[in-house]
XYZ file of C-alpha atoms in Angstrom:
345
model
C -62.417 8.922 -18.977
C -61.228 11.852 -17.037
C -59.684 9.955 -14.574
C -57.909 7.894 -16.960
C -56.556 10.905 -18.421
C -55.682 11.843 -14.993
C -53.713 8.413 -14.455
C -51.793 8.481 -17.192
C -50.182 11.814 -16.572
C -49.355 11.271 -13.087
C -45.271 11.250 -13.154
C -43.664 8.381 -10.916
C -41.778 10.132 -8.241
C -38.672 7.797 -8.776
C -38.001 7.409 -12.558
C -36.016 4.278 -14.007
C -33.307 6.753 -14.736
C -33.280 7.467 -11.470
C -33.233 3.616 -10.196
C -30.630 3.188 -12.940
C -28.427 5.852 -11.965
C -28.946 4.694 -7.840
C -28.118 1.196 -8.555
C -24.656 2.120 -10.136
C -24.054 4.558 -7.346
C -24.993 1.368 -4.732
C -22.873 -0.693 -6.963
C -19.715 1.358 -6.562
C -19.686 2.100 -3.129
C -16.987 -0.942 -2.711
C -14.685 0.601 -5.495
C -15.357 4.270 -4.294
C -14.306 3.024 -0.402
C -11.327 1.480 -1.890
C -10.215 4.692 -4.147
C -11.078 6.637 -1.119
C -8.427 4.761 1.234
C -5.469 5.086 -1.839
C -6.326 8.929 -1.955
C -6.080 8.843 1.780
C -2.724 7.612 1.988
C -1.577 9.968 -0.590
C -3.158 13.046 0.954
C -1.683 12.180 4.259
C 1.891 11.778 2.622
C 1.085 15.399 0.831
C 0.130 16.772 4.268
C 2.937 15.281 6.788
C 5.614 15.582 4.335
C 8.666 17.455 4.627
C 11.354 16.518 2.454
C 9.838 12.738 2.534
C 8.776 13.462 5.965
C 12.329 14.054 7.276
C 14.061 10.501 6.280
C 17.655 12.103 7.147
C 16.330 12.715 10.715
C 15.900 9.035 11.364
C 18.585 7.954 13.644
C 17.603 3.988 11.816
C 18.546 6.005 8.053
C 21.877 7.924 9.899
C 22.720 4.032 10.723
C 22.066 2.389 7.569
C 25.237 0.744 6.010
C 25.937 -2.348 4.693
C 29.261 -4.429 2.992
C 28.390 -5.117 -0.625
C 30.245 -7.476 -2.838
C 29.687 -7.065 -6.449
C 27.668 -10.014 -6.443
C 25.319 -8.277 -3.884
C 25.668 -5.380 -6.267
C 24.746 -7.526 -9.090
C 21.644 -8.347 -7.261
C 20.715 -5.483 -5.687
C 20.767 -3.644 -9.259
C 18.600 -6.621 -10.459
C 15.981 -5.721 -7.978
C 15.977 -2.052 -8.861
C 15.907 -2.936 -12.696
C 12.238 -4.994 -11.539
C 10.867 -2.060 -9.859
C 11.928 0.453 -12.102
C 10.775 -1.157 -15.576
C 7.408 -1.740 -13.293
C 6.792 1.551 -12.605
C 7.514 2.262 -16.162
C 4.473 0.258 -17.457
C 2.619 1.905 -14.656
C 3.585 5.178 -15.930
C 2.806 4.330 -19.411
C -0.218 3.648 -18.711
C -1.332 7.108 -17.157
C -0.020 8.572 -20.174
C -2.260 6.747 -23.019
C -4.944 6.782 -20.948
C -7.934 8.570 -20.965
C -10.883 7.277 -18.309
C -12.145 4.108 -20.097
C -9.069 3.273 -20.748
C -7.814 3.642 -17.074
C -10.694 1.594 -15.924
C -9.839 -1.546 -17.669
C -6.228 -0.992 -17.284
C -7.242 -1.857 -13.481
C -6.297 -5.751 -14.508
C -2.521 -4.979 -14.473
C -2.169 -1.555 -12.843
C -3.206 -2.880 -9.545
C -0.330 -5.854 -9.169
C 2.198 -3.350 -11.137
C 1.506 -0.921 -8.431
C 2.039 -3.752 -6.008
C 5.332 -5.222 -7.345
C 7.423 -2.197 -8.151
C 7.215 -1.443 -4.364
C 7.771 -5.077 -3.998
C 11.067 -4.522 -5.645
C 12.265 -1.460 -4.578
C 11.335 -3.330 -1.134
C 13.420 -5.852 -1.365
C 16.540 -4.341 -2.682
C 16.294 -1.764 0.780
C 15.919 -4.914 2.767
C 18.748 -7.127 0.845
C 21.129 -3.988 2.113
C 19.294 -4.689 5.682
C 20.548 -8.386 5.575
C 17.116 -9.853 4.966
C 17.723 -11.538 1.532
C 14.624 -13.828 0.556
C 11.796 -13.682 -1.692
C 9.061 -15.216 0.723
C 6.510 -12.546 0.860
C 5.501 -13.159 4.791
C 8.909 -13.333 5.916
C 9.308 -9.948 3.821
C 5.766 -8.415 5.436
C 6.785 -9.603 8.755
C 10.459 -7.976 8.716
C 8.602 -4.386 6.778
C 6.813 -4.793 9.952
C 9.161 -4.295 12.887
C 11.136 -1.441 10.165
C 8.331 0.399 10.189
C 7.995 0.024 14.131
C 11.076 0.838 14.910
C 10.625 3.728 12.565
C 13.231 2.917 9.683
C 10.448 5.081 7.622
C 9.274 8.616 7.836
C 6.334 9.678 9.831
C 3.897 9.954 6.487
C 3.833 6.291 6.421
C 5.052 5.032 9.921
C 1.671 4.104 10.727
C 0.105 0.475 11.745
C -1.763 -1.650 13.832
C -1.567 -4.348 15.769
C -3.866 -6.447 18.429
C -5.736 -9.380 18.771
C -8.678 -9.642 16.439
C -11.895 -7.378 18.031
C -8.713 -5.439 19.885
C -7.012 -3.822 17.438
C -5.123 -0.781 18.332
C -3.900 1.928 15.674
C -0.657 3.548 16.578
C 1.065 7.154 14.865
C -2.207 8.106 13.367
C -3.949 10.168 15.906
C -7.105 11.041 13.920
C -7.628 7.547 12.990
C -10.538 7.141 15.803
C -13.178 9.252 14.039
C -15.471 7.750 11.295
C -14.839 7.221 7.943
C -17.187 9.274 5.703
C -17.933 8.037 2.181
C -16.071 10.886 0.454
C -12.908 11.624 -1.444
C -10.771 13.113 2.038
C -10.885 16.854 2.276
C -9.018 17.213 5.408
C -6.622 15.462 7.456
C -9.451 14.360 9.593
C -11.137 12.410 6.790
C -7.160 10.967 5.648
C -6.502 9.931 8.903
C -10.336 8.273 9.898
C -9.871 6.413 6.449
C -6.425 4.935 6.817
C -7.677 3.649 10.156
C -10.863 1.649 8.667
C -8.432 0.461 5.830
C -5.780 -1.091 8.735
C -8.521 -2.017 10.095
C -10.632 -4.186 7.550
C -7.402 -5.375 6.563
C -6.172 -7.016 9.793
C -9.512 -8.182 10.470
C -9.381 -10.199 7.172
C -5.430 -11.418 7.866
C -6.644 -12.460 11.300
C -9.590 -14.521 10.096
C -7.122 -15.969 7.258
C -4.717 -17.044 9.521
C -7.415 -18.378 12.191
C -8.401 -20.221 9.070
C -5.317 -21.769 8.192
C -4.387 -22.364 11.737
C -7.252 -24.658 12.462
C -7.072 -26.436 8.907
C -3.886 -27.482 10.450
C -4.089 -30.724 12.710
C -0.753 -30.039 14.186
C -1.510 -26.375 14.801
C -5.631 -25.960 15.338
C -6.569 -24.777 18.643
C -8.918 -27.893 20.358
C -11.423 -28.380 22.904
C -10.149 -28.946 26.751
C -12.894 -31.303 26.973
C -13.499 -32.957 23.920
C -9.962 -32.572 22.120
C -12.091 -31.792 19.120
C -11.094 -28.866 16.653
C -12.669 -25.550 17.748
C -15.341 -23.878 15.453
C -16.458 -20.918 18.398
C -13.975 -18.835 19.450
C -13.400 -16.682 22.679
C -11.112 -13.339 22.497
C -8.616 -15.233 24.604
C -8.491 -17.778 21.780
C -7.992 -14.948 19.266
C -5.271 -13.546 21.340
C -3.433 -17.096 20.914
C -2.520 -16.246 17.200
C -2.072 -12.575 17.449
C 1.663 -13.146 17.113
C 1.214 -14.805 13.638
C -0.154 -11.879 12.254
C 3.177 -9.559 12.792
C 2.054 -5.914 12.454
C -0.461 -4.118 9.975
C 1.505 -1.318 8.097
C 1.225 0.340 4.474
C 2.539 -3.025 2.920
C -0.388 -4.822 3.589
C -2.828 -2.402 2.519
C -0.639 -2.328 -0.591
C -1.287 -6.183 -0.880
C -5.134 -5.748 -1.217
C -4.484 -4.344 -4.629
C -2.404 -7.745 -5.496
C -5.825 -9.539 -3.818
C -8.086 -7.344 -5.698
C -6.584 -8.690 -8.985
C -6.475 -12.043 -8.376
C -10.588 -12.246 -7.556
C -14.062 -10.688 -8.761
C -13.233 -7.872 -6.993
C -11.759 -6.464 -9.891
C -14.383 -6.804 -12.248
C -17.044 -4.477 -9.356
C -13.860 -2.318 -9.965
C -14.249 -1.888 -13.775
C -18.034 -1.792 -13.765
C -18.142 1.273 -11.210
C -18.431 4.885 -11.595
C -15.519 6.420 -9.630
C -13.094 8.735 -10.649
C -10.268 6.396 -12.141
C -7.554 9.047 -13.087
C -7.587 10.350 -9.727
C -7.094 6.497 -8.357
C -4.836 6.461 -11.119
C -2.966 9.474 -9.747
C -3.207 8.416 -6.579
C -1.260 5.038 -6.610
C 1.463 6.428 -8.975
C 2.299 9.325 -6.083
C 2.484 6.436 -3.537
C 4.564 4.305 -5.910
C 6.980 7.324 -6.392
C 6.812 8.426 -2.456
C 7.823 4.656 -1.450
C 10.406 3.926 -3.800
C 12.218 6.918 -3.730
C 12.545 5.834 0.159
C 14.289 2.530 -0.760
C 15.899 4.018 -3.732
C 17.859 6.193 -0.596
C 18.285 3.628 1.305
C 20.260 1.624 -0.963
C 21.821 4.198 -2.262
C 23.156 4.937 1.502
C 24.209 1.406 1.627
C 25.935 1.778 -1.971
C 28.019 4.897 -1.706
C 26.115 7.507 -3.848
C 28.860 7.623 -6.469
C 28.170 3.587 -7.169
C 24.458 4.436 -7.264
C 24.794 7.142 -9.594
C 26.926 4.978 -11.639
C 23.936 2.213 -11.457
C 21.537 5.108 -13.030
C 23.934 6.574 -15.728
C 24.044 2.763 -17.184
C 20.130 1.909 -17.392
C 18.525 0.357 -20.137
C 17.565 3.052 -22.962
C 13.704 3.198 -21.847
C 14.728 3.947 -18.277
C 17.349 6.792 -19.347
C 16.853 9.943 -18.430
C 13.243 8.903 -16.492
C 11.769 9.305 -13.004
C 14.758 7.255 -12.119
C 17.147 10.234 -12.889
C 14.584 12.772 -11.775
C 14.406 11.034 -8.185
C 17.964 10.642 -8.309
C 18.758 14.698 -8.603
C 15.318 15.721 -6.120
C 15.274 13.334 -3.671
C 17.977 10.950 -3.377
C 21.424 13.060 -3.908
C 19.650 15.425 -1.353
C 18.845 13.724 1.250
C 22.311 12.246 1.141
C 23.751 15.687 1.375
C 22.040 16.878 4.133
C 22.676 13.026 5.708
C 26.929 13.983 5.313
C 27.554 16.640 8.430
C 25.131 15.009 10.684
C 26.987 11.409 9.847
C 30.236 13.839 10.621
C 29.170 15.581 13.989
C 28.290 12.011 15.044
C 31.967 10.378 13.893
């Protein structure tokens, strides 16, 4: 009987609460990894920026001009319109929204984040002469901008290589490991952008090796049998490197559009991570990258056409982030753009 006794108050030394609470914590590593890589990003644009990491400097920006009909107005101002009234909603939500309410909001504040810098995007590159809406042709021309550093140094990163060679350029740091915490120094920003280039090329590589050899007119075959390959070498890897373009900010921007569109999003809404900071986190990349483009094309506008495009905005966009980027960010950096366009007439 004494033993018995003794039995029952012998306390497990790993309590369901315990398992419970380990479980979630196993369960939201994905969603915490992906959070982690957003915060990243922004901390590194926080850290290496100075006065959106010296845009005006660029001798690509000093260049940037373009001959707009109003038509190409017309369009251009359509584009804006999109990404503005995107970011809107996005905004929106961060005000209403307490936690729970920021964790389902996941569904559409992933793809808004994605398509207001889809926008903004595309009006910069309609002023660059690129005018479609095919998303690889966009991705692939974003590419060779942000190589031949058309963007500031906060964001100029990529990669490129074959798949198992993949080299990360402008990101020094981006060697060391990635931890499984929220960055607290550049060290930890800079390992965790490289992972996220990473993991995402690795995935566009096997997508495209994938579509590549569901092709019969493209796949890669046997010398000897002529049969479709199924084992590859790195040499045969190497062979489609040039269909992947470079890896920059823009594709690890598209995994949020992928996110939505799969399970993925429901691990997302069922994991214990800190969703205003995510939250927080996209919105100051949203604002970082559009008030880029929002320069650009105001550059290719004339600033007094541009600020006639903001005074005439739909009520719900009056007197917004539009206006506030307008008077902190854009009109500046035009300013200090005017003697050095000068000194180089």
């Amino acid at each position: 009987m004494t033993t018995t006794n003794m039995e029952t108050t012998i306390i497990p030394l790993v309590t369901d609460e315990q398992k419970q609470a380990e479980e979630i914590w196993r369960k939201s590593i994905p969603a915490q990894v992906f959070l982690n890589y957003f915060f990243a990003i922004n901390y590194h644009i926080q850290e290496a920026d100075d006065a959106m990491g010296g845009l005006q400097h660029l001798p690509y920006f000093r260049a940037h001009q373009a001959e707009l009909t109003d038509a190409d107005v017309q369009a251009v101002t359509k584009l804006l319109h999109a990404s503005w009234s995107t970011e809107y909603a996005l905004r929106a939500t961060a005000e209403l929204g307490d936690e729970d309410y920021l964790r389902n909001a996941l569904h559409w504040t992933f793809p808004q984040a994605y398509h207001t810098i889809m926008a903004g995007l595309q009006a910069f590159l309609y002023t660059a002469g690129v005018r479609s809406s095919n998303p690889s042709l966009i991705r692939r021309e974003v590419g060779r901008l942000v190589v031949r550093n058309a963007y500031p140094r906060p964001i100029s990163f990529y990669a490129a290589g074959a798949y198992g060679d993949f080299s990360i350029h402008r990101l020094p740091l981006a060697g060391y490991k990635a931890g499984l915490h929220i960055a607290g120094k550049e060290i930890d920003a800079q390992a965790q952008i490289g992972q996220f280039l990473r993991t995402t090329r690795k995935l566009k590589a096997q997508a495209t090796r994938q579509q590549v050899q569901a092709n019969p007119n493209t796949a890669l075959r046997s010398q000897k049998t002529g049969k479709v390959l199924d084992k590859w070498t790195a040499a045969h890897w190497q062979q489609i490197t040039w269909r992947l373009g470079y890896t920059t900010i823009f594709d690890l921007l598209g995994r949020l559009r992928i996110s939505q569109t799969s399970r993925e999003i429901e691990r997302f809404v069922e994991a214990e991570i800190d969703f205003k900071l995510f939250h927080q986190s996209l919105l100051n990349i949203v604002s970082y990258l559009n008030g880029i483009h929002e320069t650009y094309v105001a550059k290719a506008m004339g600033v007094e056409r541009y600020q006639q495009l903001v005074a005439e905005l739909p009520k719900h966009l009056q007197n917004s982030f539009v206006q506030e980027r307008l008077q902190t960010r854009v009109e500046p950096m035009l300013r200090d753009d005017e003697p050095t366009m000068r000194m180089a007439a």
